[in-house]
PDB file of C-alpha atoms in Angstrom:
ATOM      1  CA  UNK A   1       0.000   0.000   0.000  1.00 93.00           C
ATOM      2  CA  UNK A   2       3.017   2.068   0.831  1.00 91.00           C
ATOM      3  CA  UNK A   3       4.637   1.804  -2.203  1.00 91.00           C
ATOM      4  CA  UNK A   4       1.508   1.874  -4.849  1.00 92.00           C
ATOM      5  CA  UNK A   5      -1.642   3.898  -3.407  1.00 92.00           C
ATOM      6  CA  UNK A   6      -4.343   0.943  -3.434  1.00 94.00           C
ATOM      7  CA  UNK A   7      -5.690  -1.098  -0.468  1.00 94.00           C
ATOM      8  CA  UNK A   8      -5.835  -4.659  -0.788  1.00 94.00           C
ATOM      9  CA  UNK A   9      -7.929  -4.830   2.030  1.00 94.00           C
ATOM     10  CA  UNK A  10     -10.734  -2.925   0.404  1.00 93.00           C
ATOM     11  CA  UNK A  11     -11.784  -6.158  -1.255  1.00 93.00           C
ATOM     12  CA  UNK A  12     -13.576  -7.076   1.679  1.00 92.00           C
ATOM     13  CA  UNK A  13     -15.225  -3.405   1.961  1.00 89.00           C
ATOM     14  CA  UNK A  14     -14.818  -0.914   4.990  1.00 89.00           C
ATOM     15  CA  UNK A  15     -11.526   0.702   3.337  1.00 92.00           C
ATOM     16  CA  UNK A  16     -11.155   2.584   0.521  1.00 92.00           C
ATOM     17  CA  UNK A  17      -9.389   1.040  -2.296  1.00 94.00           C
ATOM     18  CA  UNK A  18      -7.575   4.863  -2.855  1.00 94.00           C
ATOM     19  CA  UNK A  19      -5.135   5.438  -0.019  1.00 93.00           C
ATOM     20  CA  UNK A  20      -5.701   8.639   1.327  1.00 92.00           C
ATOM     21  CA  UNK A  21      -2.965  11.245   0.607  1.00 91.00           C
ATOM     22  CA  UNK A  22      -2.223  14.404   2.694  1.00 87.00           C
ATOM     23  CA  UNK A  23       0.143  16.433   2.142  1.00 82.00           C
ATOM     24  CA  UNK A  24       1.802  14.329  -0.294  1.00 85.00           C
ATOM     25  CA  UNK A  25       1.772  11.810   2.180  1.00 89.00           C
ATOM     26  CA  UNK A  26       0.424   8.322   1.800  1.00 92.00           C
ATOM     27  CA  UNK A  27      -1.923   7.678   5.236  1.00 94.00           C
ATOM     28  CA  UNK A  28      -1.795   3.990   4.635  1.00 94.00           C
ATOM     29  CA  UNK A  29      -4.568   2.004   6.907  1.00 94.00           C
ATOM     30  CA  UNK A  30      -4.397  -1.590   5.602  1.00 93.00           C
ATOM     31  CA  UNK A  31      -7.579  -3.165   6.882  1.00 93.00           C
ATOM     32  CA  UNK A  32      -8.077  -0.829  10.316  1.00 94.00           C
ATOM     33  CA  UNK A  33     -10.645   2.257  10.026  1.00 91.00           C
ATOM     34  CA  UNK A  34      -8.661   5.012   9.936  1.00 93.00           C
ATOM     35  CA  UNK A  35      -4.326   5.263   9.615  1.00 93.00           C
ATOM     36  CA  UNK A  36      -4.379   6.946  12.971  1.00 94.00           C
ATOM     37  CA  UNK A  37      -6.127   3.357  14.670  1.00 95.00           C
ATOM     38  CA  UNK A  38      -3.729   1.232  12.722  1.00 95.00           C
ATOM     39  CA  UNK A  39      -0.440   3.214  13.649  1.00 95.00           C
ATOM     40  CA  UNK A  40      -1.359   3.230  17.282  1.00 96.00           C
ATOM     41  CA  UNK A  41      -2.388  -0.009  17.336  1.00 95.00           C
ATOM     42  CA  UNK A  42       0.755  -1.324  16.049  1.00 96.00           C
ATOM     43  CA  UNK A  43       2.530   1.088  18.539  1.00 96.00           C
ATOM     44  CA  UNK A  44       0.946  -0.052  21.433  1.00 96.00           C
ATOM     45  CA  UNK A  45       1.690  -3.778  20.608  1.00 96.00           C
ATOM     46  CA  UNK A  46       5.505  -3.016  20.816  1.00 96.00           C
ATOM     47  CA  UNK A  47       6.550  -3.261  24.170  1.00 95.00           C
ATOM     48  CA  UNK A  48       4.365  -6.781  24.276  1.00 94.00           C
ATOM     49  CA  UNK A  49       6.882  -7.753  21.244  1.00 94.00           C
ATOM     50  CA  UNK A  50       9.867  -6.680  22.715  1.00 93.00           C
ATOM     51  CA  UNK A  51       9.436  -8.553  26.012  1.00 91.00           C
ATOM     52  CA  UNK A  52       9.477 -11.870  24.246  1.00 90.00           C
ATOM     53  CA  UNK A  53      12.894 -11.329  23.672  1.00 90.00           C
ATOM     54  CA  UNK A  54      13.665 -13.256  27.030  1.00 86.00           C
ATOM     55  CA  UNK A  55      10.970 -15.945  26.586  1.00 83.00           C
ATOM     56  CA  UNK A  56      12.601 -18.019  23.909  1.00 78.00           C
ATOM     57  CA  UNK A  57      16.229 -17.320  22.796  1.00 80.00           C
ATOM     58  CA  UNK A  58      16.111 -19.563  19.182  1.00 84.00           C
ATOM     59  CA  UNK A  59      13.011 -17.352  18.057  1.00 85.00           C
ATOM     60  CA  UNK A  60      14.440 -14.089  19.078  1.00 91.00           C
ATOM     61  CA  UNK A  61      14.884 -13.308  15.268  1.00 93.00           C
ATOM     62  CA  UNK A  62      10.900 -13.147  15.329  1.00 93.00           C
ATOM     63  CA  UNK A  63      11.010 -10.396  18.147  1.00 94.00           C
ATOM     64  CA  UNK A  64      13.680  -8.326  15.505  1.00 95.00           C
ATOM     65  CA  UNK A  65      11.232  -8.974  12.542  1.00 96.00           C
ATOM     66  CA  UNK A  66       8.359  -8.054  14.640  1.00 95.00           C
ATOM     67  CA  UNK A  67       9.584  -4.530  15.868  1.00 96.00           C
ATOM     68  CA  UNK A  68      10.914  -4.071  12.084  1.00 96.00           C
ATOM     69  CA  UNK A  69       7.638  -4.597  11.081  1.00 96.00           C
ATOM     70  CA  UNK A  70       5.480  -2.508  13.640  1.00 96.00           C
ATOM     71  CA  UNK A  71       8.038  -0.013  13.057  1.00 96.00           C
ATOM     72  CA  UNK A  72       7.278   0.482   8.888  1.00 96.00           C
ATOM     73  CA  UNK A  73       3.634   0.544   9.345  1.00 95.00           C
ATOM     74  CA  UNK A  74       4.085   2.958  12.172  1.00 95.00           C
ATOM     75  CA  UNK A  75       5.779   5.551   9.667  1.00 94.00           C
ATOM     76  CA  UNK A  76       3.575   4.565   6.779  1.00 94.00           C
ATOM     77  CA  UNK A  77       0.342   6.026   8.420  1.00 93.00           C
ATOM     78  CA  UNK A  78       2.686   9.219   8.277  1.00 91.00           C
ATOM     79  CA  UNK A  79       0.522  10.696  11.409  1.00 90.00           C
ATOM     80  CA  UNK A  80       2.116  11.818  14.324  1.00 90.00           C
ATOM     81  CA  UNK A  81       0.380  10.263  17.353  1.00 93.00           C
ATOM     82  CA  UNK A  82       1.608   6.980  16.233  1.00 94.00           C
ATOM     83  CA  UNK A  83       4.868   8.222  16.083  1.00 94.00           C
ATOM     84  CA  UNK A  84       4.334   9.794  19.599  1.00 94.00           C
ATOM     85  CA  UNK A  85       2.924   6.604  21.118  1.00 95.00           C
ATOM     86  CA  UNK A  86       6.062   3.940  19.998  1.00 96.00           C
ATOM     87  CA  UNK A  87       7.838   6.809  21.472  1.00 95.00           C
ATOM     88  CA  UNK A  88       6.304   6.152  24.497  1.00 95.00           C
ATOM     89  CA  UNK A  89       6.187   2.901  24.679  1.00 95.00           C
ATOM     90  CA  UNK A  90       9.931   3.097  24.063  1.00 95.00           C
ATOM     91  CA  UNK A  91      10.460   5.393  27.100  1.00 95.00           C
ATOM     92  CA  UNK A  92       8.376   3.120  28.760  1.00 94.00           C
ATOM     93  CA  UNK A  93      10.572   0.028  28.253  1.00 94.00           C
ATOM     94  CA  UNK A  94      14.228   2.384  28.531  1.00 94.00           C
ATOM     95  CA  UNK A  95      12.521   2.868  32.199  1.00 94.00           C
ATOM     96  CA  UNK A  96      13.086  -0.506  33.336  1.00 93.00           C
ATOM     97  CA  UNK A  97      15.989   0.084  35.165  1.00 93.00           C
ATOM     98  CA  UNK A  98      14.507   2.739  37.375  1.00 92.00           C
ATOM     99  CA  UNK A  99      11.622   0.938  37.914  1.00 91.00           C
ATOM    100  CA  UNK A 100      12.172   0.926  41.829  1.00 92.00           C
ATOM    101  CA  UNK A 101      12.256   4.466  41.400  1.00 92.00           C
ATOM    102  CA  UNK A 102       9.544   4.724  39.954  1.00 91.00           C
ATOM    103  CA  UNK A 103       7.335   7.257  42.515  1.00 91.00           C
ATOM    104  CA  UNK A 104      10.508   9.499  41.952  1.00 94.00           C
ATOM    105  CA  UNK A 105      10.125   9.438  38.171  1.00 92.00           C
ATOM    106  CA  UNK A 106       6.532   9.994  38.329  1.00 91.00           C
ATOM    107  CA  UNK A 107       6.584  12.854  40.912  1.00 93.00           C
ATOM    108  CA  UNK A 108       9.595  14.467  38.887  1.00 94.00           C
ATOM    109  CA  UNK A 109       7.348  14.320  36.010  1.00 93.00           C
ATOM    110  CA  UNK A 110       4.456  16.185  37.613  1.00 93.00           C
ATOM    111  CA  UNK A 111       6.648  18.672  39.512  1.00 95.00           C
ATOM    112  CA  UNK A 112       8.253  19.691  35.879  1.00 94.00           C
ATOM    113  CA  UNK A 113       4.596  20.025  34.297  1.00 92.00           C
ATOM    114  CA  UNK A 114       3.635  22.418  36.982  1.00 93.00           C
ATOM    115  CA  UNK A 115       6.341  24.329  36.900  1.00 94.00           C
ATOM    116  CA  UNK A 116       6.169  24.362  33.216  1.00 91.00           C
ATOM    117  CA  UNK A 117       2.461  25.469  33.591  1.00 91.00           C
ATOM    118  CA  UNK A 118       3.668  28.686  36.009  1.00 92.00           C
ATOM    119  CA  UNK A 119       6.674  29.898  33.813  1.00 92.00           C
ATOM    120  CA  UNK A 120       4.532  29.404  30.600  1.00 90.00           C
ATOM    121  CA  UNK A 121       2.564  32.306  29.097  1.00 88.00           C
ATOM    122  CA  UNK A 122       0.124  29.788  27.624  1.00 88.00           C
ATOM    123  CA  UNK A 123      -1.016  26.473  29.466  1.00 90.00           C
ATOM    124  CA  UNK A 124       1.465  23.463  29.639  1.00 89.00           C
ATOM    125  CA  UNK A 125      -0.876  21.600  27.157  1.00 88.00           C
ATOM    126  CA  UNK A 126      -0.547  24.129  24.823  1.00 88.00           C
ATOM    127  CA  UNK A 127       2.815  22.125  23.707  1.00 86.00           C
ATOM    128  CA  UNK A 128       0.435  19.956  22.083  1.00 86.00           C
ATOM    129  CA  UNK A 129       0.309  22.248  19.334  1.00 83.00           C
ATOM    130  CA  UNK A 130       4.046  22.907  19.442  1.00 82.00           C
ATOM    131  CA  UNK A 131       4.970  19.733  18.102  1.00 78.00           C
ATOM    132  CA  UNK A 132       4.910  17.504  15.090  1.00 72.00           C
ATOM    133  CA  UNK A 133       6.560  14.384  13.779  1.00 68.00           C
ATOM    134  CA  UNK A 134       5.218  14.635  10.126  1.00 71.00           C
ATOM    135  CA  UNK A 135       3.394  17.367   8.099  1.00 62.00           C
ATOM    136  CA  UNK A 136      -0.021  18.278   8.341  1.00 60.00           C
ATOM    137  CA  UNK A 137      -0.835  17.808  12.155  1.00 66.00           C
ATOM    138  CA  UNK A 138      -3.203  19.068  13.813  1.00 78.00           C
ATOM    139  CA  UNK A 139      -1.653  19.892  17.149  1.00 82.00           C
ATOM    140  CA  UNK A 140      -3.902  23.539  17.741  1.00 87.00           C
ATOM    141  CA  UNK A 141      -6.947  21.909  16.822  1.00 88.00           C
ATOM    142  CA  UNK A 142      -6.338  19.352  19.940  1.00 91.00           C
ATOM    143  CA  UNK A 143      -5.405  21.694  22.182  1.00 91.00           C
ATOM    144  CA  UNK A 144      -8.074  24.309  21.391  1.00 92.00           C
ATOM    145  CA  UNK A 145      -9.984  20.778  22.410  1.00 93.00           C
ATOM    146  CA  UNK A 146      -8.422  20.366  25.753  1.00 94.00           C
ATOM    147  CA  UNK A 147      -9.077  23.898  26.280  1.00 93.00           C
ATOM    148  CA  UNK A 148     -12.624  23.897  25.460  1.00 94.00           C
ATOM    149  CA  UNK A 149     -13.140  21.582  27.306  1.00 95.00           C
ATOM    150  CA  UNK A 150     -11.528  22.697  30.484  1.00 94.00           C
ATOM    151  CA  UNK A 151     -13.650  26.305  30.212  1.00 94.00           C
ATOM    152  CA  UNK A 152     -16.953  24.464  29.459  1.00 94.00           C
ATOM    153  CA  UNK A 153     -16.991  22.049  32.072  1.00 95.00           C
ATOM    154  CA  UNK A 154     -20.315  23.221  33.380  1.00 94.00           C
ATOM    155  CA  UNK A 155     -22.006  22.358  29.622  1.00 94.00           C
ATOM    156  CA  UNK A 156     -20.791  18.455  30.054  1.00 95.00           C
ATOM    157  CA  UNK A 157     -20.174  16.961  33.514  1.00 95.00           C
ATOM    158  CA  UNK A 158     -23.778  16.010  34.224  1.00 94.00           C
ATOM    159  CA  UNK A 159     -24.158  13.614  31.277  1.00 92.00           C
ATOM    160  CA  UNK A 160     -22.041  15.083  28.648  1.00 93.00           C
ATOM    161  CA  UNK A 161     -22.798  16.516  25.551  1.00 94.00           C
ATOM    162  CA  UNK A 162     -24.922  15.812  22.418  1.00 92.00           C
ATOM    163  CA  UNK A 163     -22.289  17.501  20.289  1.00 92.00           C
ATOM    164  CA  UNK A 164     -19.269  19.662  20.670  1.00 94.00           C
ATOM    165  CA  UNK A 165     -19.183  21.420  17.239  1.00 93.00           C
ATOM    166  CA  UNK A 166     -20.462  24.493  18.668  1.00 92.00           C
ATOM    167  CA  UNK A 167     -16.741  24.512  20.955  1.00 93.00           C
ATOM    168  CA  UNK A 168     -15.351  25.951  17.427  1.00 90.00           C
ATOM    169  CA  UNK A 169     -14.755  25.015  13.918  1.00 91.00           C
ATOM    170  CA  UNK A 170     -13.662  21.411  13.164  1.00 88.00           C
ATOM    171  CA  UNK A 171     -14.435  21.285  17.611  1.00 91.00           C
ATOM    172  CA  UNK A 172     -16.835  18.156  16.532  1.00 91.00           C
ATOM    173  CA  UNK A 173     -14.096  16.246  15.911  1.00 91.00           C
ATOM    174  CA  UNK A 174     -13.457  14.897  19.275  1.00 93.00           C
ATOM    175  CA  UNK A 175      -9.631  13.632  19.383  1.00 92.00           C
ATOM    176  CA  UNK A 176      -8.994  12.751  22.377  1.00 94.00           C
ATOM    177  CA  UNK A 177      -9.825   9.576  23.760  1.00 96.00           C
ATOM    178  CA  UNK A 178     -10.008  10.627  27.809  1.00 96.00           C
ATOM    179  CA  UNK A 179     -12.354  14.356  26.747  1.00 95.00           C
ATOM    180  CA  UNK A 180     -14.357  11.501  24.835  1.00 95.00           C
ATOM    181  CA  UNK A 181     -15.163  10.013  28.246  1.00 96.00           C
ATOM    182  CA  UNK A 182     -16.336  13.361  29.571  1.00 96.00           C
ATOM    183  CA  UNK A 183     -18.398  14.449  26.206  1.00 95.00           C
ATOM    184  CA  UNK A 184     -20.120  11.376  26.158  1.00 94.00           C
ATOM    185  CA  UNK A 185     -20.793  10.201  29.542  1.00 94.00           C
ATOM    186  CA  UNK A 186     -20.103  13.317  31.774  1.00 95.00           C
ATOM    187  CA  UNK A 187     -17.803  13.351  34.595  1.00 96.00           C
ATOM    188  CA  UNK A 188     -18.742   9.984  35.961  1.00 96.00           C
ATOM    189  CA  UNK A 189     -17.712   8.506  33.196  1.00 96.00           C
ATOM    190  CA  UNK A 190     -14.581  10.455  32.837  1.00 96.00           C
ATOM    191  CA  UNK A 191     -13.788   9.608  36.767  1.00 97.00           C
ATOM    192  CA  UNK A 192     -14.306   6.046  35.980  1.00 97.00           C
ATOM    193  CA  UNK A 193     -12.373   5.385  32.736  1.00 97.00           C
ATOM    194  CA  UNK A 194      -9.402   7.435  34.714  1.00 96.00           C
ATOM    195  CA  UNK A 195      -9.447   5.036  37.786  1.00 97.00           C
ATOM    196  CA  UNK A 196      -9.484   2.033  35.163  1.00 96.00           C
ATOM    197  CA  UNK A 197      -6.292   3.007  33.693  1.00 96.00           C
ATOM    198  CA  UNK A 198      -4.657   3.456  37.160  1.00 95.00           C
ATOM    199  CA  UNK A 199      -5.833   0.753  38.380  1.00 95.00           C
ATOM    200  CA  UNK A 200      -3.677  -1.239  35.236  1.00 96.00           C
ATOM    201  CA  UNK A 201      -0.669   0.682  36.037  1.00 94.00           C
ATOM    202  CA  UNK A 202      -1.340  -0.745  39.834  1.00 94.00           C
ATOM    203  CA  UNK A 203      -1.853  -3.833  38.629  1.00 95.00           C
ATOM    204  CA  UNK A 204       1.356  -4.327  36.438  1.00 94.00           C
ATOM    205  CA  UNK A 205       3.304  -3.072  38.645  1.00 93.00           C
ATOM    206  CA  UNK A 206       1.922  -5.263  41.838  1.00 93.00           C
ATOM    207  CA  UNK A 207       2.792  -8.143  38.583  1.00 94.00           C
ATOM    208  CA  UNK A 208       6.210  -7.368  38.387  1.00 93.00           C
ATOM    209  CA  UNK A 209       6.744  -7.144  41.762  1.00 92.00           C
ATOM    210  CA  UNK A 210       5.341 -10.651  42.523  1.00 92.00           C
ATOM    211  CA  UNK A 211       7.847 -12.312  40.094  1.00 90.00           C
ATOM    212  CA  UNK A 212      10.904 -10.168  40.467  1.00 87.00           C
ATOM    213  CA  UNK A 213      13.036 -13.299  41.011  1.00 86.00           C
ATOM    214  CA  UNK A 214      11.648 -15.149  37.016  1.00 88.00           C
ATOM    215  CA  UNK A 215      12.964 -12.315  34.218  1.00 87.00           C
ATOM    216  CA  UNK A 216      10.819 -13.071  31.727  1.00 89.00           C
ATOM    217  CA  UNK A 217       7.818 -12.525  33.426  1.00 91.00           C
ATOM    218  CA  UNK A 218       9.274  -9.437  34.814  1.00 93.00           C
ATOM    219  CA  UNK A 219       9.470  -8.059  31.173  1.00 93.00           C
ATOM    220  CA  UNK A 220       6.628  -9.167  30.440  1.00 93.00           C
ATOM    221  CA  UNK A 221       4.090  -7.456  32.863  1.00 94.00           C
ATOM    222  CA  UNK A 222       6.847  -4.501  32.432  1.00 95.00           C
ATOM    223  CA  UNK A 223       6.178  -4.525  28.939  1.00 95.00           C
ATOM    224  CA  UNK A 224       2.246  -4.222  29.674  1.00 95.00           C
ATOM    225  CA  UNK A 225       3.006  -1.252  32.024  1.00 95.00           C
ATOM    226  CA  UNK A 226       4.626   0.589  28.980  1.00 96.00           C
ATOM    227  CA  UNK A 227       1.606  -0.953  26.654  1.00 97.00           C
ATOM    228  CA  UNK A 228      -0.840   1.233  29.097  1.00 97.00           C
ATOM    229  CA  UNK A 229       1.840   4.257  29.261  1.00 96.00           C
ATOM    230  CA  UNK A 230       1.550   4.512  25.160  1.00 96.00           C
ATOM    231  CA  UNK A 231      -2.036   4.133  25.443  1.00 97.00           C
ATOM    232  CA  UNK A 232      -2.090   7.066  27.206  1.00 95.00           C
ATOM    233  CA  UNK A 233       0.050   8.873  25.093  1.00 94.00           C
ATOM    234  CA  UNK A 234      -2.277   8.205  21.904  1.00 95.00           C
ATOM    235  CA  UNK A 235      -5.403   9.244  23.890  1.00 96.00           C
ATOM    236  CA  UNK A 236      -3.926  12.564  23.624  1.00 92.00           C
ATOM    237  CA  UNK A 237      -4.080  12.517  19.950  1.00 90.00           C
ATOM    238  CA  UNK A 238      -6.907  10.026  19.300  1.00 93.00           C
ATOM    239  CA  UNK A 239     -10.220   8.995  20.155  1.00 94.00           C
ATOM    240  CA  UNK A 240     -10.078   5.240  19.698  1.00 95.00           C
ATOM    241  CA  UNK A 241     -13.063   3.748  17.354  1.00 92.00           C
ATOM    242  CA  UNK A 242     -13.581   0.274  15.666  1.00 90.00           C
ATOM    243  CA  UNK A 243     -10.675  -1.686  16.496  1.00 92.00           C
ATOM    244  CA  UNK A 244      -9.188   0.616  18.437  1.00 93.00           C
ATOM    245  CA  UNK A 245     -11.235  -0.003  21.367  1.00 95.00           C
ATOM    246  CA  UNK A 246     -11.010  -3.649  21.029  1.00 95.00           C
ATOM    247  CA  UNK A 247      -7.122  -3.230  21.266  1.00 96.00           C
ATOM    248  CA  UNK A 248      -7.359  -1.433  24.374  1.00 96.00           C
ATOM    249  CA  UNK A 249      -9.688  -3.703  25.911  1.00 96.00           C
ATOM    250  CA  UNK A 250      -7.413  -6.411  24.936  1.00 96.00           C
ATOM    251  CA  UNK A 251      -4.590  -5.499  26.849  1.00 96.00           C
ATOM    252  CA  UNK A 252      -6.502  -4.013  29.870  1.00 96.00           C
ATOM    253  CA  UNK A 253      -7.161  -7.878  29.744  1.00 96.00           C
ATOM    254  CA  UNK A 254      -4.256  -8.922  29.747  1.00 95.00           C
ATOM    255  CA  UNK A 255      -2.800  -6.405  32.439  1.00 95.00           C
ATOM    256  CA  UNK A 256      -5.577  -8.267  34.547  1.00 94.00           C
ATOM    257  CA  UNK A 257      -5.015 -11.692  33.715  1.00 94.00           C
ATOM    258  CA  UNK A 258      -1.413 -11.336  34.134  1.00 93.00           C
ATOM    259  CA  UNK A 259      -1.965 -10.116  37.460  1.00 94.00           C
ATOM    260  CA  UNK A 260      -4.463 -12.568  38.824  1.00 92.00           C
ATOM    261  CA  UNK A 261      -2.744 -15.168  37.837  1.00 90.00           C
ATOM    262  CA  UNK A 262       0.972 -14.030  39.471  1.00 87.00           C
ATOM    263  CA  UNK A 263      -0.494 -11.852  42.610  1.00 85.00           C
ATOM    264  CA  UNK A 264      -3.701 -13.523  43.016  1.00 73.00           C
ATOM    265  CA  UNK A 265      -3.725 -17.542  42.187  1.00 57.00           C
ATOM    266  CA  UNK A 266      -3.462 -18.742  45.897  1.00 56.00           C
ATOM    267  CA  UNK A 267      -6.856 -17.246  46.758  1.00 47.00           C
ATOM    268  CA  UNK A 268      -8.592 -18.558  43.993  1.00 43.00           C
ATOM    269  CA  UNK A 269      -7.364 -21.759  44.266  1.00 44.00           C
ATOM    270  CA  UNK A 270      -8.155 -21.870  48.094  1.00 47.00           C
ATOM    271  CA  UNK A 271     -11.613 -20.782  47.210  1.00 47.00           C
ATOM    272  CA  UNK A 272     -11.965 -23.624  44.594  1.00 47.00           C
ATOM    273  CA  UNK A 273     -14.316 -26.241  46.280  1.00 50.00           C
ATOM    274  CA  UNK A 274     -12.326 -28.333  43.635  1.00 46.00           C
ATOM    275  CA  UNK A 275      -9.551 -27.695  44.976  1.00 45.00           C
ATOM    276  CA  UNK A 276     -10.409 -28.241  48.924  1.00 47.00           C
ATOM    277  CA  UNK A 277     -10.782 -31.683  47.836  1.00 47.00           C
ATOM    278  CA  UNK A 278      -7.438 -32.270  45.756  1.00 47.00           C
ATOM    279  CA  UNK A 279      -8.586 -32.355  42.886  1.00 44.00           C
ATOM    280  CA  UNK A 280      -8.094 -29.277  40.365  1.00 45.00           C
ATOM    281  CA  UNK A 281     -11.322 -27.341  38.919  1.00 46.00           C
ATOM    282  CA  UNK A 282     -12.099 -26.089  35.229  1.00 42.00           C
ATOM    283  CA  UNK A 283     -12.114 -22.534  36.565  1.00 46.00           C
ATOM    284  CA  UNK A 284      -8.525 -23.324  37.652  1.00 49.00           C
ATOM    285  CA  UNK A 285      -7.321 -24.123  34.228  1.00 40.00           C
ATOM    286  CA  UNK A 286      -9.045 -21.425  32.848  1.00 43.00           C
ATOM    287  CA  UNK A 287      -7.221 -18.908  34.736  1.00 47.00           C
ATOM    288  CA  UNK A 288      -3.665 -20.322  34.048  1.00 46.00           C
ATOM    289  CA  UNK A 289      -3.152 -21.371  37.953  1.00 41.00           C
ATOM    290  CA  UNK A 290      -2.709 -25.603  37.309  1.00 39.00           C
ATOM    291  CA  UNK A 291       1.221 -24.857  38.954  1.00 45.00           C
ATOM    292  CA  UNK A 292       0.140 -26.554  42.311  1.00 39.00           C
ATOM    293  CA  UNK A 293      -1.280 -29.671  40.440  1.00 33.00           C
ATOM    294  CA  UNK A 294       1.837 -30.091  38.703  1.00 38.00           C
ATOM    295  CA  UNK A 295       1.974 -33.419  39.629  1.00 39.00           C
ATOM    296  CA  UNK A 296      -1.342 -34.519  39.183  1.00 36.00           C
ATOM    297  CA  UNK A 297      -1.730 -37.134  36.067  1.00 32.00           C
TER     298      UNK A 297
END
């Protein structure tokens, strides 16, 4: 698609068979709904990739061709919140060895926003529409969003907002995945969708913990920590649609299974009626907690 302008995907319908060109740009999709969805997509699933790189050493060229390849279709979207998530996700994973400092980083963080925000003659998320990997963007447009929608909180915290196009021209266009939660569900639903996504950073990071003596399981729920962390780097530029939102609720998953299974297997197996009487239950197997009945045949 890249390389000649058509869609091979648009056989099956849902794409256009034209890819979409701005500013002499290809925005190349493949089969996801919009280049934006794909690129972050792909950008999100590269910290998953790269933690394999401990799990089996004879396959590691897989984990090379797989970061190769998330990489291309990353730049051929040629949008910049892509490009701004698998930079996150790589600061994510460059993180791991300050990972027990951690509360530091994150307080650091804040502390430079602030002070950013005070110095600064126009609000800290104004450098939203200071900066641009490729062409085109549309960085003022998303922070005249965030704006809007801090000054006309009173219009949209009860149960949001039927539309937001009178916020300003092209204001309709809601991009931004966390202002989405406000605009469409009010502050409730904001509040919730907010404790969800700390409530995965908790969770990895309660993973990790637990198996801090295996190393590839360490990377692993590691690597879902920085999955979340460039998730919330692309809601900045994106509100997720189609299957978008079935990536995200993918790895939310998987942030949870991981964690029940390493932080939480004990309890469920005490529970297990199953397994008061020695014998191991369905439910067991189904959560990936059979390590006590290893020597059950």
């Amino acid at each position: 698609e890249w390389s000649s302008g058509r869609n091979v995907f648009a056989v099956f319908g849902g794409v256009p068979s034209v890819t979409i060109v701005r500013d002499g740009r290809l925005r190349c999709q493949g089969a996801f709904t919009h280049a934006i969805i794909a690129g972050c997509a792909w950008a999100t699933w590269m910290p998953i990739i790269a933690s394999l790189w401990w799990w089996e050493l004879r396959q590691r060229w897989l984990v090379v061709l797989g970061l190769i390849a998330s990489t291309l279709i990353v730049i051929s979207t040629a949008s910049s919140t892509p490009v701004f998530t698998a930079a996150a996700a790589a600061v994510g994973i460059a993180f791991f060895p300050l990972r027990y400092q951690m509360r530091l980083v994150r307080w650091s963080v804040v502390g430079g926003l602030t002070l950013l925000h005070l110095i600064m003659k126009a609000p800290v998320w104004h450098l939203i529409a200071r900066v641009s990997a490729v062409g085109g963007s549309t960085g003022y447009h998303r922070y005249l969003l965030i704006e809007n929608f801090i000054h006309r909180f009173d219009e949209w915290w009860f149960m949001g907002v039927r539309s937001t196009a009178h916020w300003g021209w092209g204001q309709e266009d809601v991009t931004n995945h966390i202002i989405l939660q406000g605009v469409t569900g009010g502050l409730v639903s904001l509040v919730l969708f907010v404790l969800l996504i700390a409530e995965a950073f908790k969770n990895a990071g309660a993973t990790w913990r637990a198996v801090r003596d295996a190393p590839r399981e360490v990377w692993l729920a590691w690597g879902l920590g920085a999955v979340v962390f460039a998730h919330l780097m692309a809601f900045l530029g994106v509100s997720y649609f189609g299957q978008g939102n079935v990536i995200l609720a993918l790895h939310l998953a998987l942030v949870g299974s991981l964690f029940q299974s390493k932080c939480k297997a004990p309890s469920f197996a005490a529970s297990s009626p199953a397994s008061r009487s020695g014998m191991p239950h369905i439910r067991d197997v189904e959560r990936g907690i059979m390590e006590p009945y290893v020597s059950f045949t």
